[in-house]
Structure formats: structure tokens, C-alpha cells
PDB file of C-alpha atoms in Angstrom:
ATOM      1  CA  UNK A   1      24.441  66.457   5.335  1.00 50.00           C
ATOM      2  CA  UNK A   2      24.705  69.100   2.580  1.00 54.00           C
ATOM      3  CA  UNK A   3      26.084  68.993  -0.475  1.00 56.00           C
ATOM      4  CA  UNK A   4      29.295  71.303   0.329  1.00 57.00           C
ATOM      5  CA  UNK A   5      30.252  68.622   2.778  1.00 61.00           C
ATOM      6  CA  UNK A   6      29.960  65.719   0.817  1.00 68.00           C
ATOM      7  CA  UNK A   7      32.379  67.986  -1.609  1.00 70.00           C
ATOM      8  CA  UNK A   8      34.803  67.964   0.766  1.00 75.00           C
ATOM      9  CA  UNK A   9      35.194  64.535   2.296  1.00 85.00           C
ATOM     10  CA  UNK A  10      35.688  63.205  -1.470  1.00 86.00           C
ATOM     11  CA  UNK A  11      38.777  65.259  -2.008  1.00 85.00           C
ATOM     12  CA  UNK A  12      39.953  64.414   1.813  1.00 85.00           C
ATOM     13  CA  UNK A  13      39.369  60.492   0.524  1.00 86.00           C
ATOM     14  CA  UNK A  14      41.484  61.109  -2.498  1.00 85.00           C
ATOM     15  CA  UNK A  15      44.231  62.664  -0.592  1.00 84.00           C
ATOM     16  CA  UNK A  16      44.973  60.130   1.638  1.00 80.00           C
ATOM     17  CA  UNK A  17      44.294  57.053  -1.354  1.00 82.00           C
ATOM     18  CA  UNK A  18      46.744  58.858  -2.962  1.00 81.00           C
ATOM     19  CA  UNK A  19      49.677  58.657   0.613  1.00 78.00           C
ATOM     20  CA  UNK A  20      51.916  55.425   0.508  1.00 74.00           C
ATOM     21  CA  UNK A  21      50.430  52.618   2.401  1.00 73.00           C
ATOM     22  CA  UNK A  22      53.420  51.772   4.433  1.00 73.00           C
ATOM     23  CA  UNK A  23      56.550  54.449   5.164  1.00 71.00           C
ATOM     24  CA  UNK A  24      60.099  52.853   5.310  1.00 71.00           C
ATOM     25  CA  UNK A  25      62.408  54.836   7.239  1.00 73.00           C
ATOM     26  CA  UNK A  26      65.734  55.344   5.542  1.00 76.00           C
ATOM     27  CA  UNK A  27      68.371  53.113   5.707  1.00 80.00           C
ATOM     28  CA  UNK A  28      70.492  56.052   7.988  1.00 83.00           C
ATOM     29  CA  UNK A  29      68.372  55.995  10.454  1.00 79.00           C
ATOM     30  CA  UNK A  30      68.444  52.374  10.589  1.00 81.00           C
ATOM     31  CA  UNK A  31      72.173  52.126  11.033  1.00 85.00           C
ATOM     32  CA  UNK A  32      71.986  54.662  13.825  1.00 84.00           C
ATOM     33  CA  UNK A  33      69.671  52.629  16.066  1.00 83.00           C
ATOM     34  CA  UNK A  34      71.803  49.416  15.308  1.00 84.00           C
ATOM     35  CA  UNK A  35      75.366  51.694  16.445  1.00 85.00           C
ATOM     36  CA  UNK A  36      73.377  53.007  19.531  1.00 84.00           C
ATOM     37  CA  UNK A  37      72.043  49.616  20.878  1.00 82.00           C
ATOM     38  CA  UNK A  38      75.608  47.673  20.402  1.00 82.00           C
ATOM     39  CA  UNK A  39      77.359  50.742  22.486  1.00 81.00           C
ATOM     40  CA  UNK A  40      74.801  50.544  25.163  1.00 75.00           C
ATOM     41  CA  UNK A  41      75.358  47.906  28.025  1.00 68.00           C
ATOM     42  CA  UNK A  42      72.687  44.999  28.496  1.00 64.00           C
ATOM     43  CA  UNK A  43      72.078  44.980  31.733  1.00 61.00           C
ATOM     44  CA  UNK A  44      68.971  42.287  32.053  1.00 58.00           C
ATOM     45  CA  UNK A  45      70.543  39.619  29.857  1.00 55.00           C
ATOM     46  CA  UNK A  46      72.695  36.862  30.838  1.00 54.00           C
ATOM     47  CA  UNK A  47      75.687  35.914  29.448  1.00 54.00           C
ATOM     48  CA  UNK A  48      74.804  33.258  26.308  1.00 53.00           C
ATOM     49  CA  UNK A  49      77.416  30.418  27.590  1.00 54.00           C
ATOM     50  CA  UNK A  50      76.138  30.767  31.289  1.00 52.00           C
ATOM     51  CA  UNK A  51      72.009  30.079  30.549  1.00 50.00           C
ATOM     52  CA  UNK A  52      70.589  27.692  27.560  1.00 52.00           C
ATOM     53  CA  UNK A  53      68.666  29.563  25.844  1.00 52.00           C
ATOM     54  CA  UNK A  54      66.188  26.874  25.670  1.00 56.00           C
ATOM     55  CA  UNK A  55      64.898  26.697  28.324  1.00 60.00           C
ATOM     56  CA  UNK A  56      65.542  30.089  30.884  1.00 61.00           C
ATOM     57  CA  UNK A  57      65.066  32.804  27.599  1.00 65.00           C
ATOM     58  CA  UNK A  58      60.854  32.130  28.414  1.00 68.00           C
ATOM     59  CA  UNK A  59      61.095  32.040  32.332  1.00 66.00           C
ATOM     60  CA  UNK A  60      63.050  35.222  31.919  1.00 69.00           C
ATOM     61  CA  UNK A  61      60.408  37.079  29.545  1.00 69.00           C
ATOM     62  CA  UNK A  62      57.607  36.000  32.277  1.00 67.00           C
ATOM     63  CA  UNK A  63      59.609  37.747  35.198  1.00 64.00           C
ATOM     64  CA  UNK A  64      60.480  40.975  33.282  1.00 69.00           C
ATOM     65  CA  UNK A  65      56.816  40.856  32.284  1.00 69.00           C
ATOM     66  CA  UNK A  66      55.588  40.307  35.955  1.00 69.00           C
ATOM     67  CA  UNK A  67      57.588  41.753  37.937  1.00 69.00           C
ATOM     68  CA  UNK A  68      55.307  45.362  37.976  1.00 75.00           C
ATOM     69  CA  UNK A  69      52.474  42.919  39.476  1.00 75.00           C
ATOM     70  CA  UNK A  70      54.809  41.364  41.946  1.00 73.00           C
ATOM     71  CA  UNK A  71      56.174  44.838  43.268  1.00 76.00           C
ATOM     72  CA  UNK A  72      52.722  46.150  43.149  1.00 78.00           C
ATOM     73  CA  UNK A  73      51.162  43.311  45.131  1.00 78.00           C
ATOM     74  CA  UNK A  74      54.236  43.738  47.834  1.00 79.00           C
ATOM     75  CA  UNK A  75      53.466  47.505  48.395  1.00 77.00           C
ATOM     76  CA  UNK A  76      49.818  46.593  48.971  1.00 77.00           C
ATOM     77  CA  UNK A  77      50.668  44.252  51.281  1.00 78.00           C
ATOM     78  CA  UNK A  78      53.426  46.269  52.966  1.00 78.00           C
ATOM     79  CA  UNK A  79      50.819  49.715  52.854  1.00 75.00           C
ATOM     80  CA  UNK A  80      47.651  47.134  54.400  1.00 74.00           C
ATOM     81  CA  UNK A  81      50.017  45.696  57.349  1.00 73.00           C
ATOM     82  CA  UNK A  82      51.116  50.094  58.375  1.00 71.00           C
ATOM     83  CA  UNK A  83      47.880  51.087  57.795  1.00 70.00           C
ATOM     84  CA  UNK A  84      46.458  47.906  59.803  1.00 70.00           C
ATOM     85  CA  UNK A  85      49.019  48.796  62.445  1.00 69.00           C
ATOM     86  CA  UNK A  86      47.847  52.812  62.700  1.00 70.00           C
ATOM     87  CA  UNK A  87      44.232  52.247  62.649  1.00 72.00           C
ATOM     88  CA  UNK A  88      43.905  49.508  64.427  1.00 68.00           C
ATOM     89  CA  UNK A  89      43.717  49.885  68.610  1.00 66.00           C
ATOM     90  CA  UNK A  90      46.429  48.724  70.115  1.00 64.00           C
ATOM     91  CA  UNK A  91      45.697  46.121  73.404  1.00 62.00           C
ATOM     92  CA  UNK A  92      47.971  47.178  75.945  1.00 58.00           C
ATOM     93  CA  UNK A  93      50.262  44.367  77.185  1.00 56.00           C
ATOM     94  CA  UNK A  94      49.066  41.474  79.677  1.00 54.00           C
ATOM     95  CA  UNK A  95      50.777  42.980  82.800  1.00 52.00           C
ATOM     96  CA  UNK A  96      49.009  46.479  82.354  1.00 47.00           C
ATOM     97  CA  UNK A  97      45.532  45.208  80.997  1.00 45.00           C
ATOM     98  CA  UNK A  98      45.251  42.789  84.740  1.00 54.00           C
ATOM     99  CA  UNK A  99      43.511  45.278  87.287  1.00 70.00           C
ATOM    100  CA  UNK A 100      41.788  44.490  90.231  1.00 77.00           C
ATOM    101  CA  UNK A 101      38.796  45.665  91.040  1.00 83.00           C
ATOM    102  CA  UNK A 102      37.729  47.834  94.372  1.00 87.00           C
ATOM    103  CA  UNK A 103      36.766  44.221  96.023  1.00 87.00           C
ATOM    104  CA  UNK A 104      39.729  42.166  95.256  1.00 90.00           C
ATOM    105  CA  UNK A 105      41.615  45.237  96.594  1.00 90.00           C
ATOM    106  CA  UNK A 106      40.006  45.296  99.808  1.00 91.00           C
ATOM    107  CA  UNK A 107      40.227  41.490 100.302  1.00 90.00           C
ATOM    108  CA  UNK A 108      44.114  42.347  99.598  1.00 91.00           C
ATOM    109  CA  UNK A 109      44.317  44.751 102.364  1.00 92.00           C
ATOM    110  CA  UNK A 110      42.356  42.424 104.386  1.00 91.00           C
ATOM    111  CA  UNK A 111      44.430  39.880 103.835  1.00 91.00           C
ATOM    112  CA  UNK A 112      47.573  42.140 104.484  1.00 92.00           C
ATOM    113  CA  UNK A 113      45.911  43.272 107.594  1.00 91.00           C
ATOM    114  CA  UNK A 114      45.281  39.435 108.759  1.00 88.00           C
ATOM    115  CA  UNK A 115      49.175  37.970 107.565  1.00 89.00           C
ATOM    116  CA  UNK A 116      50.825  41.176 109.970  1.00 89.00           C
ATOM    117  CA  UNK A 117      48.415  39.896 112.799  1.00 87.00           C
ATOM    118  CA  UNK A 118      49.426  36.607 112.141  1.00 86.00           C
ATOM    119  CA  UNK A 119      53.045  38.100 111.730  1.00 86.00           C
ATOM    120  CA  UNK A 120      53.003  38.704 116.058  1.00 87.00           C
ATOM    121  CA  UNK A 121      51.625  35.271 117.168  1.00 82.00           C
ATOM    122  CA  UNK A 122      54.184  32.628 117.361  1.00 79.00           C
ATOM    123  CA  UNK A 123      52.561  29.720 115.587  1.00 73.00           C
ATOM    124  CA  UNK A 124      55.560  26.950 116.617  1.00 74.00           C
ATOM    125  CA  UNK A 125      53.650  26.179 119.880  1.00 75.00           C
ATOM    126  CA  UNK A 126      50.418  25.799 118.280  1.00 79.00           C
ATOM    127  CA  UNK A 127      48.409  22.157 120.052  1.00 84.00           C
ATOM    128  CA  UNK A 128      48.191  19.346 117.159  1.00 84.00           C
ATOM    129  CA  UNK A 129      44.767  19.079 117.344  1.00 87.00           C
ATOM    130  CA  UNK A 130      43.874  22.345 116.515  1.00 84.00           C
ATOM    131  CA  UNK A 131      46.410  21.849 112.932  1.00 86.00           C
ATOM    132  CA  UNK A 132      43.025  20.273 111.039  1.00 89.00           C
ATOM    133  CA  UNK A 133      40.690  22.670 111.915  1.00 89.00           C
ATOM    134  CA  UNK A 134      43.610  25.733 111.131  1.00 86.00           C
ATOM    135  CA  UNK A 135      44.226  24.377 107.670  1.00 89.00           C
ATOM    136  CA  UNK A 136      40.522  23.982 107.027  1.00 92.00           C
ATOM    137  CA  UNK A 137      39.995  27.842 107.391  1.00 90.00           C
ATOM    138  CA  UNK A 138      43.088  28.193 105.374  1.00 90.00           C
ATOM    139  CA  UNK A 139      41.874  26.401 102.846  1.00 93.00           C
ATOM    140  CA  UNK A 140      38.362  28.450 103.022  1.00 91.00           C
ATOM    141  CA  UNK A 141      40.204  31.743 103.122  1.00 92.00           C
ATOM    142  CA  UNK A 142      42.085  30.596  99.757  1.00 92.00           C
ATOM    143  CA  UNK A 143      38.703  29.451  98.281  1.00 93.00           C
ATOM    144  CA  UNK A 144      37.134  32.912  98.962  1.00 92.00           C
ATOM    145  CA  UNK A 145      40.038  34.502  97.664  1.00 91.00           C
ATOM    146  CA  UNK A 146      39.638  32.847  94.418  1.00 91.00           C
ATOM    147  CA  UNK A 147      35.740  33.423  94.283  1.00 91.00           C
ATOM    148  CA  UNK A 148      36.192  36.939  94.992  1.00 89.00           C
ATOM    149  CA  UNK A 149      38.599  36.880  91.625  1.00 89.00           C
ATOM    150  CA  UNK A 150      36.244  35.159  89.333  1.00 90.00           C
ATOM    151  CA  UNK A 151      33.459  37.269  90.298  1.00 87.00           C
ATOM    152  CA  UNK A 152      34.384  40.812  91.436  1.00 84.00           C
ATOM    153  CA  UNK A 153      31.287  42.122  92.108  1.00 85.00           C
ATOM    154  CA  UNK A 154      30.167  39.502  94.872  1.00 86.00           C
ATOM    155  CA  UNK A 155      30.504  41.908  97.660  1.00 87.00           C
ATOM    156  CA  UNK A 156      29.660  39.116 100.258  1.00 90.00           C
ATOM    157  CA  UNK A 157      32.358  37.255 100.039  1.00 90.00           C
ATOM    158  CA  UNK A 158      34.011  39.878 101.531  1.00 90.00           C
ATOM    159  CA  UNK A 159      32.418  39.299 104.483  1.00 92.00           C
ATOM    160  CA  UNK A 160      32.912  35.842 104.171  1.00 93.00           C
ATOM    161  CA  UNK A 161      36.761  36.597 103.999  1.00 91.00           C
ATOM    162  CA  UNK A 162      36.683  39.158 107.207  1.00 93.00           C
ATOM    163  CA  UNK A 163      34.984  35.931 109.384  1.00 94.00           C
ATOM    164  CA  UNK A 164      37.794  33.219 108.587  1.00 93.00           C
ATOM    165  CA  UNK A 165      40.193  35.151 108.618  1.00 91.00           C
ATOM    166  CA  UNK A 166      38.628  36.203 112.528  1.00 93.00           C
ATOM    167  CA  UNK A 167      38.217  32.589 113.306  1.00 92.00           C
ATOM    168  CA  UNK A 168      41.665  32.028 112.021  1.00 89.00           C
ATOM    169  CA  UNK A 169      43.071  34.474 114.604  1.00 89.00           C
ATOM    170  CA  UNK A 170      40.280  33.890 117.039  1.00 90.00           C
ATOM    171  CA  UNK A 171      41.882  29.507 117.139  1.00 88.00           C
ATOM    172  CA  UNK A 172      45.480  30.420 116.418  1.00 85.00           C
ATOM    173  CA  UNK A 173      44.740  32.990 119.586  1.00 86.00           C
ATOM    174  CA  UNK A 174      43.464  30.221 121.735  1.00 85.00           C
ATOM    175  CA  UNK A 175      46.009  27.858 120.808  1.00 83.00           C
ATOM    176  CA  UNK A 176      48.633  29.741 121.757  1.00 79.00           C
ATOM    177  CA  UNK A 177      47.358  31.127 125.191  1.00 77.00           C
ATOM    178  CA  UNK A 178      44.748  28.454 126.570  1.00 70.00           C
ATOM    179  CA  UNK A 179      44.063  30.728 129.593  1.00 68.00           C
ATOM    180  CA  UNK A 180      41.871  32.943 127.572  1.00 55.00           C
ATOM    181  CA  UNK A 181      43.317  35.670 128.263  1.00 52.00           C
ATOM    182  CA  UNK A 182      43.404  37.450 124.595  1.00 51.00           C
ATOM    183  CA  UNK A 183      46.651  38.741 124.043  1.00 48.00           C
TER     184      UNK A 183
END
């Protein structure tokens, strides 16, 4: 530092010794601030008789204190659940998300196919010895039918499914015209 500036930062030091310590504002102004507060309503204060003033004056300091964190906390919240909603991809619903694949819809039409030949035979007259051996391939036809859903890509049960469902017709055939002749 030089000497010029020392100069000057001693009479900046003796001008502000030299200031009051503390400034009082005038008694006026005072009066004006105590007019203006008992004209304007008090919205966020109960009435005196309604709360002791014991014991809800502190609760009610804490919650106009807090309240900025509380409101800032729900928008979080609320702004994390939209933007959790928007980004997010959606699943589609249950009914839509179940396709089949290309091998359960064959064994559908196959099955279609078999139920309308089934649809022409009259199965009332049907011998009581053959009912065992009819409900067995039922039974088989249903079991293939549920393999073929829990694994789609076993392509020979398919063919598994085309032979009972020929037996099927093959017996309920015979059982209905036990001449042989094929109908």
C-alpha cells in the first residue's frame, strides 16, 4: 500500500466513528405503522377467547413456518407421479396384451374344423362301450390343447391334435354306422 491510501482510509475511519451508533426513527413514523396495522384485518390469527394461547400460539408459529416445505414437498410429489405417468410405458390392458400365437391359432381352427364335423354326426345313438375310450381322446385332445398354450412353439403337438381329433371322428364314425360304410 502507499502512503496516499493509508491517508485516506484514516479520514474514511473518522467519518464513520464520528455517525451515531444506533438511528431511532421518529416517533411519527412510529405512530403511522401502529394506525396502519390496527386498520388492517388479521387474517391468520384466531380469535383470543376461541384458542388458549398456551398451548396452540407455538403449534400455530410451526405451521405458518412450515407450511412452504409442506406445499413444496406436495408439488414434488404431485410433478414425480405426471411425470412418472408420461414417461413411463404404459402396459396395455390384460384383454389386449393375451394373443395367440400362429400355433394356438391353427389348433383353434382345427378344433373349429373337428366340433362342425362333430356338429353332423348324431352322437345320442353312440354304443356304451365305446363312451370310455371317446372320453379318453377327449380328455387327450384337451391335454394337447393346453400343452400347445404353455408352449407355443411345439409345432408337434399339432400333429398330435390333428390324430385325436381323427380317431375321435374315425370311433364316433364307427359307432354310429357299424356297417362301415363311412358316411
Amino acid at each position: 500500500m502507499n502512503h496516499h491510501d493509508n491517508d485516506h482510509d484514516d479520514a474514511l475511519a473518522q467519518r464513520l466513528r464520528g455517525l451515531p451508533s444506533e438511528r431511532v426513527a421518529p416517533a411519527a413514523v412510529w405512530q403511522r405503522i401502529a394506525a396502519q396495522l390496527e386498520q388492517t384485518p388479521r387474517l391468520l390469527q384466531p380469535p383470543v377467547a376461541a384458542v388458549p394461547a398456551t398451548s396452540a400460539a407455538p403449534a400455530m408459529r410451526a405451521l405458518r413456518r412450515h407450511w412452504p416445505r409442506y406445499a413444496a414437498a406436495a408439488g414434488v410429489v404431485a410433478l414425480v407421479g405426471v411425470a412418472s405417468m408420461l414417461l413411463l410405458p404404459q402396459q396395455p390392458p390384460a384383454a389386449v396384451a393375451v394373443t395367440e400365437s400362429a400355433l394356438q391359432q391353427q389348433a383353434n381352427t382345427i378344433t373349429y374344423q373337428y366340433r362342425q364335423a362333430m356338429a353332423t354326426l348324431p352322437q345320442q345313438s353312440l354304443p356304451v362301450e365305446l363312451q370310455p375310450a371317446l372320453r379318453e381322446l377327449d380328455a387327450s385332445a384337451g391335454s394337447i390343447r393346453s400343452a400347445i398354450a404353455q408352449s407355443p412353439d411345439a409345432t408337434f403337438l399339432l400333429g398330435q391334435l390333428q390324430r385325436t381329433y381323427a380317431l375321435r371322428l374315425e370311433l364316433t364314425r364307427k359307432g354310429v354306422n357299424p356297417t362301415g360304410i363311412s358316411t
